[in-house]
CSV table of C-alpha atoms and ligand atoms in Angstrom, one decimal:
chain,number,residue,atom,x,y,z
A,1,MET,CA,31.1,21.6,14.8
A,2,ALA,CA,27.5,22.6,15.3
A,3,THR,CA,26.6,19.3,16.9
A,4,ALA,CA,29.5,19.1,19.4
A,5,GLY,CA,28.3,19.1,23.0
A,6,LYS,CA,24.7,18.5,22.0
A,7,VAL,CA,22.5,15.4,22.0
A,8,ILE,CA,22.2,14.0,18.4
A,9,LYS,CA,19.0,12.4,17.2
A,10,CYS,CA,19.7,9.7,14.6
A,11,ARG,CA,18.6,6.3,13.3
A,12,ALA,CA,19.8,3.1,15.1
A,13,ALA,CA,18.9,-0.5,14.7
A,14,VAL,CA,17.6,-1.6,18.2
A,15,ALA,CA,17.5,-5.2,19.3
A,16,TRP,CA,14.5,-5.1,21.7
A,17,GLU,CA,14.4,-8.8,22.4
A,18,ALA,CA,16.4,-11.9,21.7
A,19,GLY,CA,16.0,-13.3,18.2
A,20,LYS,CA,13.4,-10.7,17.1
A,21,PRO,CA,14.1,-8.6,14.0
A,22,LEU,CA,15.9,-5.3,14.7
A,23,VAL,CA,13.9,-2.2,14.6
A,24,ILE,CA,15.2,1.1,13.1
A,25,GLU,CA,14.4,3.7,15.7
A,26,GLU,CA,15.2,7.3,16.3
A,27,VAL,CA,17.6,7.4,19.3
A,28,GLU,CA,19.2,10.2,21.2
A,29,VAL,CA,23.0,9.9,21.4
A,30,ALA,CA,24.6,11.9,24.3
A,31,PRO,CA,27.8,13.9,23.8
A,32,PRO,CA,31.0,12.0,24.6
A,33,GLN,CA,32.3,12.3,28.2
A,34,ALA,CA,35.9,12.2,29.4
A,35,MET,CA,38.1,10.0,27.2
A,36,GLU,CA,35.2,9.2,24.8
A,37,VAL,CA,34.6,10.0,21.2
A,38,ARG,CA,31.4,10.4,19.2
A,39,VAL,CA,31.7,8.8,15.8
A,40,LYS,CA,29.6,9.1,12.7
A,41,ILE,CA,29.4,5.6,11.4
A,42,LEU,CA,29.4,5.4,7.5
A,43,TYR,CA,29.6,1.7,7.0
A,44,THR,CA,29.0,-1.3,9.3
A,45,ALA,CA,29.2,-5.0,8.6
A,46,LEU,CA,27.7,-8.0,10.3
A,47,CYS,CA,29.9,-10.5,12.1
A,48,HIS,CA,28.7,-13.8,13.5
A,49,THR,CA,29.4,-12.5,17.1
A,50,ASP,CA,26.6,-10.0,16.7
A,51,VAL,CA,24.3,-12.8,15.8
A,52,TYR,CA,25.2,-14.8,18.9
A,53,PHE,CA,24.4,-11.9,21.2
A,54,TRP,CA,21.2,-11.1,19.3
A,55,GLU,CA,20.0,-14.8,19.5
A,56,ALA,CA,21.3,-14.9,23.2
A,57,LYS,CA,21.0,-18.7,23.2
A,58,GLY,CA,24.5,-19.4,24.5
A,59,GLN,CA,25.2,-15.8,25.8
A,60,THR,CA,23.8,-13.6,28.6
A,61,PRO,CA,20.8,-11.6,27.3
A,62,VAL,CA,21.3,-7.9,27.5
A,63,PHE,CA,18.3,-6.0,26.0
A,64,PRO,CA,17.3,-3.5,24.6
A,65,ARG,CA,20.7,-3.2,22.9
A,66,ILE,CA,22.4,-1.6,19.9
A,67,LEU,CA,24.7,-4.3,18.5
A,68,GLY,CA,27.4,-4.0,15.9
A,69,HIS,CA,31.2,-3.9,16.1
A,70,GLU,CA,32.6,-4.1,12.6
A,71,ALA,CA,32.5,-0.6,11.1
A,72,GLY,CA,34.2,2.5,9.7
A,73,GLY,CA,33.4,6.1,10.6
A,74,ILE,CA,34.5,9.7,11.1
A,75,VAL,CA,35.0,11.5,14.4
A,76,GLU,CA,32.2,14.0,15.1
A,77,SER,CA,33.4,15.3,18.4
A,78,VAL,CA,35.7,14.3,21.3
A,79,GLY,CA,35.3,14.4,25.1
A,80,GLU,CA,37.6,15.9,27.7
A,81,GLY,CA,41.1,14.5,27.8
A,82,VAL,CA,41.1,13.1,24.2
A,83,THR,CA,44.2,14.4,22.5
A,84,GLU,CA,44.9,11.8,19.8
A,85,LEU,CA,41.8,12.3,17.8
A,86,VAL,CA,40.1,15.3,16.4
A,87,PRO,CA,36.8,15.8,14.5
A,88,GLY,CA,37.2,14.6,10.9
A,89,ASP,CA,39.6,11.8,11.7
A,90,HIS,CA,38.8,8.4,10.0
A,91,VAL,CA,38.6,5.6,12.5
A,92,LEU,CA,37.8,1.9,12.9
A,93,PRO,CA,36.2,0.9,16.1
A,94,VAL,CA,37.5,-2.3,17.8
A,95,PHE,CA,35.7,-4.4,20.4
A,96,THR,CA,38.8,-4.8,22.5
A,97,GLY,CA,40.7,-1.7,23.3
A,98,GLU,CA,44.2,-0.5,24.0
A,99,CYS,CA,44.9,2.0,26.8
A,100,LYS,CA,48.6,2.0,26.1
A,101,GLU,CA,49.4,2.1,29.8
A,102,CYS,CA,48.7,-1.3,31.4
A,103,ALA,CA,51.0,-4.3,31.7
A,104,HIS,CA,49.1,-6.0,28.8
A,105,CYS,CA,49.4,-3.0,26.5
A,106,LYS,CA,53.1,-2.8,27.4
A,107,SER,CA,53.7,-6.5,26.7
A,108,GLU,CA,54.7,-7.5,23.2
A,109,GLU,CA,52.7,-10.8,23.7
A,110,SER,CA,49.3,-9.5,24.7
A,111,ASN,CA,46.5,-7.4,23.2
A,112,LEU,CA,44.2,-7.9,26.3
A,113,CYS,CA,44.2,-4.4,27.7
A,114,ASP,CA,43.4,-4.4,31.4
A,115,LEU,CA,41.0,-1.5,31.1
A,116,LEU,CA,39.4,-2.0,27.7
A,117,ARG,CA,39.5,-5.8,26.9
A,118,ILE,CA,36.4,-7.2,25.5
A,119,ASN,CA,33.5,-7.5,27.9
A,120,VAL,CA,30.4,-8.9,26.3
A,121,ASP,CA,28.0,-8.5,29.2
A,122,ARG,CA,28.6,-4.8,29.9
A,123,GLY,CA,26.1,-2.6,28.2
A,124,VAL,CA,27.3,0.8,29.5
A,125,MET,CA,30.4,3.1,29.2
A,126,ILE,CA,33.2,2.3,31.6
A,127,GLY,CA,33.7,5.9,32.7
A,128,ASP,CA,30.4,6.4,34.5
A,129,GLY,CA,28.5,3.2,34.1
A,130,GLN,CA,25.8,4.9,32.0
A,131,SER,CA,24.6,4.4,28.5
A,132,ARG,CA,24.9,7.2,25.9
A,133,PHE,CA,21.9,6.0,24.0
A,134,THR,CA,18.3,6.7,25.0
A,135,ILE,CA,14.8,6.5,23.4
A,136,ASN,CA,12.5,9.1,25.0
A,137,GLY,CA,14.8,9.1,28.0
A,138,LYS,CA,14.9,5.3,28.4
A,139,PRO,CA,18.4,3.9,28.2
A,140,ILE,CA,19.4,1.4,25.4
A,141,PHE,CA,22.5,-0.8,26.2
A,142,HIS,CA,25.8,-0.7,24.3
A,143,PHE,CA,27.6,-3.8,22.9
A,144,VAL,CA,31.3,-4.5,23.3
A,145,GLY,CA,32.0,-0.7,23.6
A,146,THR,CA,31.2,-0.1,19.9
A,147,SER,CA,27.5,-0.3,19.1
A,148,THR,CA,28.0,0.5,15.4
A,149,PHE,CA,24.4,-0.3,14.3
A,150,SER,CA,23.7,3.5,14.7
A,151,GLU,CA,24.4,6.5,12.6
A,152,TYR,CA,26.3,8.0,15.6
A,153,THR,CA,27.8,6.1,18.5
A,154,VAL,CA,30.0,6.9,21.5
A,155,ILE,CA,33.2,4.9,21.9
A,156,HIS,CA,36.2,5.0,24.4
A,157,VAL,CA,39.2,6.6,22.6
A,158,GLY,CA,41.2,3.4,23.4
A,159,CYS,CA,38.8,1.4,21.2
A,160,LEU,CA,39.4,3.5,18.1
A,161,ALA,CA,42.2,3.0,15.5
A,162,LYS,CA,43.0,6.2,13.6
A,163,ILE,CA,43.6,5.2,10.0
A,164,ASN,CA,44.7,6.6,6.7
A,165,PRO,CA,42.0,9.0,5.5
A,166,GLU,CA,42.5,7.9,1.9
A,167,ALA,CA,41.4,4.3,2.8
A,168,PRO,CA,37.9,3.6,1.5
A,169,LEU,CA,35.7,3.0,4.6
A,170,ASP,CA,33.3,0.9,2.6
A,171,LYS,CA,36.1,-1.7,2.2
A,172,VAL,CA,38.4,-1.3,5.2
A,173,CYS,CA,35.4,-1.4,7.6
A,174,VAL,CA,35.7,-5.2,7.5
A,175,LEU,CA,39.2,-4.9,9.1
A,176,SER,CA,37.6,-3.6,12.2
A,177,CYS,CA,36.9,-7.2,13.3
A,178,GLY,CA,36.6,-10.3,11.1
A,179,ILE,CA,39.3,-10.0,8.6
A,180,SER,CA,42.0,-8.7,10.9
A,181,THR,CA,41.0,-11.4,13.4
A,182,GLY,CA,41.4,-14.3,11.0
A,183,LEU,CA,44.5,-12.9,9.4
A,184,GLY,CA,46.2,-12.3,12.7
A,185,ALA,CA,45.2,-15.6,14.1
A,186,THR,CA,47.3,-17.2,11.5
A,187,LEU,CA,50.1,-14.7,11.0
A,188,ASN,CA,50.6,-13.7,14.7
A,189,VAL,CA,49.5,-16.7,16.6
A,190,ALA,CA,49.7,-20.0,14.6
A,191,LYS,CA,52.7,-18.7,12.6
A,192,PRO,CA,52.8,-21.5,10.0
A,193,LYS,CA,56.1,-22.2,8.3
A,194,LYS,CA,56.6,-22.0,4.5
A,195,GLY,CA,55.6,-25.3,2.9
A,196,SER,CA,53.5,-26.4,5.9
A,197,THR,CA,50.0,-27.9,6.0
A,198,VAL,CA,47.3,-25.8,7.6
A,199,ALA,CA,43.7,-26.7,8.5
A,200,ILE,CA,41.0,-24.0,8.7
A,201,PHE,CA,37.8,-25.0,10.5
A,202,GLY,CA,34.9,-22.8,9.5
A,203,LEU,CA,35.0,-21.0,6.1
A,204,GLY,CA,33.1,-17.8,6.9
A,205,ALA,CA,34.9,-14.5,6.6
A,206,VAL,CA,37.0,-15.1,9.7
A,207,GLY,CA,38.1,-18.5,8.5
A,208,LEU,CA,38.8,-17.4,5.0
A,209,ALA,CA,40.9,-14.5,6.3
A,210,ALA,CA,42.8,-17.0,8.4
A,211,MET,CA,43.3,-19.0,5.1
A,212,GLU,CA,44.6,-15.8,3.4
A,213,GLY,CA,47.1,-15.6,6.2
A,214,ALA,CA,48.2,-19.2,5.6
A,215,LYS,CA,48.7,-18.4,1.9
A,216,MET,CA,50.7,-15.3,2.7
A,217,ALA,CA,52.9,-17.4,5.1
A,218,GLY,CA,53.6,-19.8,2.2
A,219,ALA,CA,51.6,-22.8,3.4
A,220,SER,CA,51.6,-25.4,0.6
A,221,ARG,CA,48.5,-27.4,1.6
A,222,ILE,CA,45.5,-25.7,3.0
A,223,ILE,CA,42.6,-27.9,4.2
A,224,GLY,CA,39.2,-26.2,4.7
A,225,VAL,CA,36.7,-27.9,7.0
A,226,ASP,CA,33.1,-26.9,7.0
A,227,LEU,CA,29.6,-28.5,7.4
A,228,ASN,CA,28.3,-26.5,4.5
A,229,PRO,CA,29.4,-28.1,1.2
A,230,ALA,CA,28.8,-24.8,-0.7
A,231,LYS,CA,31.7,-23.2,1.2
A,232,TYR,CA,34.3,-25.1,-0.9
A,233,GLU,CA,33.9,-23.2,-4.2
A,234,GLN,CA,34.3,-19.9,-2.5
A,235,ALA,CA,37.3,-21.1,-0.4
A,236,LYS,CA,39.2,-22.1,-3.5
A,237,LYS,CA,39.6,-18.3,-4.2
A,238,PHE,CA,41.4,-18.0,-0.9
A,239,GLY,CA,43.9,-20.8,-1.5
A,240,CYS,CA,42.0,-23.9,-0.2
A,241,THR,CA,43.6,-27.0,-1.7
A,242,ASP,CA,41.5,-29.7,0.0
A,243,PHE,CA,38.0,-29.7,1.5
A,244,VAL,CA,36.6,-31.9,4.2
A,245,ASN,CA,33.0,-32.0,5.3
A,246,PRO,CA,32.7,-33.7,8.7
A,247,LYS,CA,29.2,-34.9,7.6
A,248,ASP,CA,30.7,-37.0,4.8
A,249,HIS,CA,32.6,-39.2,7.3
A,250,THR,CA,31.6,-41.6,10.0
A,251,LYS,CA,34.8,-41.2,12.0
A,252,PRO,CA,35.7,-38.0,13.9
A,253,VAL,CA,37.0,-35.3,11.5
A,254,GLN,CA,40.3,-35.1,13.4
A,255,GLU,CA,41.0,-38.7,12.5
A,256,VAL,CA,40.3,-38.0,8.8
A,257,LEU,CA,42.7,-35.1,8.8
A,258,VAL,CA,45.4,-37.1,10.6
A,259,GLU,CA,45.1,-39.8,8.0
A,260,MET,CA,45.1,-37.4,5.1
A,261,THR,CA,48.3,-35.8,6.3
A,262,ASN,CA,50.2,-38.9,7.6
A,263,GLY,CA,50.2,-37.8,11.2
A,264,GLY,CA,48.4,-34.5,11.5
A,265,VAL,CA,48.5,-30.9,10.2
A,266,ASP,CA,51.2,-28.4,11.2
A,267,SER,CA,48.7,-25.8,12.3
A,268,ALA,CA,44.9,-25.5,12.6
A,269,VAL,CA,42.8,-22.4,13.1
A,270,GLU,CA,39.3,-22.8,14.4
A,271,CYS,CA,36.8,-20.2,13.3
A,272,THR,CA,33.4,-21.8,13.9
A,273,GLY,CA,32.4,-21.2,17.6
A,274,ASN,CA,31.4,-24.8,17.9
A,275,ILE,CA,33.0,-26.7,20.8
A,276,ASN,CA,33.4,-30.0,18.8
A,277,ALA,CA,35.2,-28.2,16.0
A,278,MET,CA,37.5,-26.6,18.6
A,279,ILE,CA,38.4,-30.1,20.0
A,280,SER,CA,38.8,-31.5,16.5
A,281,ALA,CA,41.1,-28.6,15.5
A,282,PHE,CA,43.3,-29.3,18.5
A,283,GLU,CA,43.4,-33.1,18.1
A,284,CYS,CA,44.2,-32.9,14.3
A,285,VAL,CA,47.5,-31.2,14.8
A,286,SER,CA,50.8,-33.2,14.6
A,287,ASP,CA,52.5,-34.5,17.7
A,288,GLY,CA,55.8,-32.7,18.4
A,289,TRP,CA,55.1,-29.3,16.8
A,290,GLY,CA,51.5,-28.9,15.9
A,291,VAL,CA,49.7,-25.7,17.0
A,292,ALA,CA,46.0,-25.1,17.1
A,293,VAL,CA,44.4,-21.7,17.5
A,294,LEU,CA,40.9,-21.1,18.7
A,295,VAL,CA,39.1,-18.0,17.4
A,296,GLY,CA,35.4,-18.9,17.4
A,297,VAL,CA,33.3,-17.5,20.3
A,298,PRO,CA,32.0,-20.4,22.3
A,299,HIS,CA,28.7,-21.0,24.0
A,300,LYS,CA,29.2,-19.5,27.5
A,301,ASP,CA,28.8,-22.9,29.2
A,302,ALA,CA,30.9,-24.9,26.7
A,303,VAL,CA,33.7,-27.0,28.2
A,304,PHE,CA,36.8,-28.1,26.2
A,305,LYS,CA,37.6,-31.8,26.8
A,306,THR,CA,40.7,-33.6,25.5
A,307,GLN,CA,43.1,-36.2,26.8
A,308,PRO,CA,46.1,-34.7,28.6
A,309,MET,CA,48.3,-37.1,26.6
A,310,ASN,CA,47.7,-34.8,23.6
A,311,PHE,CA,49.6,-32.1,25.4
A,312,LEU,CA,52.3,-34.5,26.6
A,313,SER,CA,52.6,-35.4,22.9
A,314,GLU,CA,53.7,-31.8,22.3
A,315,LYS,CA,50.7,-30.4,20.6
A,316,THR,CA,50.1,-26.8,21.5
A,317,LEU,CA,46.7,-25.1,22.0
A,318,LYS,CA,46.2,-21.4,21.8
A,319,GLY,CA,43.4,-18.9,21.4
A,320,THR,CA,43.1,-15.2,20.4
A,321,PHE,CA,40.9,-12.2,20.3
A,322,PHE,CA,41.4,-9.9,17.3
A,323,GLY,CA,44.3,-12.0,16.0
A,324,ASN,CA,46.5,-10.6,18.7
A,325,TYR,CA,46.7,-7.2,17.0
A,326,LYS,CA,46.8,-4.2,19.3
A,327,PRO,CA,44.0,-2.1,17.8
A,328,ARG,CA,45.5,1.3,18.0
A,329,THR,CA,49.1,0.4,17.4
A,330,ASP,CA,48.7,-2.4,14.7
A,331,LEU,CA,45.4,-1.9,12.9
A,332,PRO,CA,46.5,1.2,10.9
A,333,GLU,CA,49.3,-0.9,9.4
A,334,VAL,CA,46.8,-3.7,8.4
A,335,VAL,CA,44.9,-0.9,6.6
A,336,GLU,CA,48.1,0.0,4.8
A,337,MET,CA,48.5,-3.6,3.6
A,338,TYR,CA,45.2,-3.2,1.8
A,339,MET,CA,46.4,0.2,0.4
A,340,ARG,CA,49.6,-1.4,-0.9
A,341,LYS,CA,47.4,-4.2,-2.5
A,342,GLU,CA,49.0,-6.9,-0.4
A,343,LEU,CA,45.6,-7.8,1.0
A,344,GLU,CA,42.4,-8.0,-1.0
A,345,LEU,CA,39.2,-7.1,0.9
A,346,GLU,CA,36.7,-7.0,-2.0
A,347,LYS,CA,36.4,-10.8,-2.2
A,348,PHE,CA,35.2,-10.8,1.4
A,349,ILE,CA,32.4,-8.4,0.7
A,350,THR,CA,29.7,-10.4,-1.0
A,351,HIS,CA,26.7,-8.3,-0.1
A,352,SER,CA,26.0,-4.6,0.4
A,353,VAL,CA,22.6,-3.2,1.5
A,354,PRO,CA,21.3,0.1,2.9
A,355,PHE,CA,21.2,0.2,6.7
A,356,SER,CA,17.4,0.1,6.7
A,357,GLN,CA,17.7,-3.5,5.4
A,358,ILE,CA,19.9,-4.7,8.3
A,359,ASN,CA,17.6,-7.7,8.9
A,360,THR,CA,18.6,-9.0,5.4
A,361,ALA,CA,22.2,-9.2,6.6
A,362,PHE,CA,21.1,-11.3,9.6
A,363,ASP,CA,19.1,-13.6,7.3
A,364,LEU,CA,22.1,-14.1,5.0
A,365,MET,CA,24.3,-15.0,7.9
A,366,LEU,CA,21.8,-17.4,9.4
A,367,LYS,CA,21.5,-19.1,6.0
A,368,GLY,CA,25.2,-19.3,5.6
A,369,GLU,CA,25.1,-17.3,2.4
A,370,GLY,CA,28.0,-15.0,1.5
A,371,LEU,CA,30.7,-13.7,3.7
A,372,ARG,CA,30.4,-10.1,4.8
A,373,CYS,CA,27.3,-7.9,4.2
A,374,VAL,CA,28.3,-4.2,4.4
A,375,MET,CA,25.5,-1.8,5.3
A,376,ARG,CA,25.7,1.8,4.2
A,377,MET,CA,24.3,4.5,6.5
A,378,GLU,CA,23.5,6.8,3.6
A,379,GLU,CA,20.7,5.1,1.7
B,401,NAD,P1,30.3,-17.4,9.8
B,401,NAD,O1,29.0,-17.9,10.3
B,401,NAD,O2,30.4,-16.6,8.5
B,401,NAD,O3,31.3,-18.7,9.5
B,401,NAD,C1,31.3,-19.8,10.4
B,401,NAD,C2,31.5,-21.0,9.5
B,401,NAD,O4,31.7,-22.2,10.3
B,401,NAD,C3,30.3,-21.3,8.6
B,401,NAD,O5,30.7,-21.5,7.3
B,401,NAD,C4,29.7,-22.6,9.2
B,401,NAD,O6,29.1,-23.5,8.2
B,401,NAD,C5,31.0,-23.3,9.8
B,401,NAD,N1,30.7,-24.2,10.9
B,401,NAD,C6,29.9,-24.1,12.0
B,401,NAD,N2,30.0,-25.2,12.8
B,401,NAD,C7,30.9,-26.0,12.2
B,401,NAD,C8,31.5,-27.2,12.6
B,401,NAD,N3,31.1,-27.9,13.7
B,401,NAD,N4,32.5,-27.7,11.8
B,401,NAD,C9,32.9,-27.1,10.7
B,401,NAD,N5,32.4,-25.9,10.3
B,401,NAD,C10,31.4,-25.4,11.0
B,401,NAD,O7,31.0,-16.6,11.0
B,401,NAD,P2,32.3,-15.6,11.0
B,401,NAD,O8,31.7,-14.2,11.1
B,401,NAD,O9,33.3,-16.0,10.0
B,401,NAD,O10,32.8,-15.9,12.5
B,401,NAD,C11,33.4,-17.1,12.8
B,401,NAD,C12,33.6,-17.3,14.3
B,401,NAD,O11,34.6,-16.4,14.8
B,401,NAD,C13,32.4,-17.0,15.1
B,401,NAD,O12,32.3,-17.9,16.2
B,401,NAD,C14,32.6,-15.6,15.6
B,401,NAD,O13,31.9,-15.3,16.8
B,401,NAD,C15,34.1,-15.7,15.9
B,401,NAD,N6,34.9,-14.4,16.0
B,401,NAD,C16,35.9,-14.4,16.9
B,401,NAD,C17,36.7,-13.3,17.0
B,401,NAD,C18,37.8,-13.2,18.0
B,401,NAD,O14,38.4,-12.2,18.2
B,401,NAD,N7,38.2,-14.3,18.6
B,401,NAD,C19,36.5,-12.2,16.2
B,401,NAD,C20,35.4,-12.3,15.2
B,401,NAD,C21,34.7,-13.4,15.2
B,402,ZN,ZN1,33.3,-9.7,15.0
């Protein structure tokens, strides 16, 4: 490759300041160092997590920064020690990695790699503590090891899943975060039984993917909970049988759900990021066997409060990053589910814009319109 080992100049969307529109800039992307890979991003989507770190209201501000973590691309070049990937491989970046060597990677239970687990405050590569992005020599920070809002980005090899090259990247890019996260939260963590009742809090792409998982598991009643009444129509396509808007009730929504189900739902999956919804999701599950799974990214100072009697009453509370999938080991198989038509992705992709219109994707998410907006790097 003509570009290997050289600095690449390309377009990236830079967040210079919290809450200010991103600016498309020409950035310099350094070659990958040991155990790193430089990836040509072809498609990237916007997830609500990017919006939280751009707003930086409940999160540590790290600026200037290149956000983005839901994407699909092709390996441009690899650094020293990388043997599993070669230029031309199709990859999905993942914000939480898999070194394959640590106790967590060796455990069947965990996907929280000791070396590469999500770190939202770090803006540099773990190898040398430096950024690979500069503008006129001034460093621009990375985001969760992926920074996909750039035509080229540098990623640790452990944060890249090598996927079937036949898989269309404009579709499977949404498996790099949101859809796998929601699906796995239900299938791998909540594990609802056939015929059970499942509540999903937050009907964005992550929540609707969790709903898809509930449908696959054979849940017979699926209750969607959202503050936005417009979300119900869309959710019906994902198997939503009942809808509850907390704003329509004077009592806490957990009480509404417990009454509707004569004692509580069998499982609840929270995909809002709102602390009150997290508490409601836990308190609405049935005594004896109910399981609640937290997926939403909370405000950094949020505190979860509930009465200990809820635990004594045999309710279980869990949480997950990336639906407990190990990115390198498990994600290629989730892509195959799409290839075998066992999982539809098209219905999650409600908007598609050229990369230069990235701020439109932010506006849509802030307005609560649509699910995923996919941006294409080639205009
Ligand atoms: P989204 O904005 O598209 O969807 C969130 C939905 O929640 C919206 O429809 C909104 O109206 C609803 N909502 C907000 N507050 C609510 C409340 N109090 N009660 C009921 N509904 C409420 O976002 P998304 O991209 O689908 O992401 C959902 C959440 O999942 C975010 O918090 C995101 O950061 C998080 N996330 C976590 C992981 C993980 O690995 N744990 C991965 C991806 C995303
Ligand atoms: Zn995400």
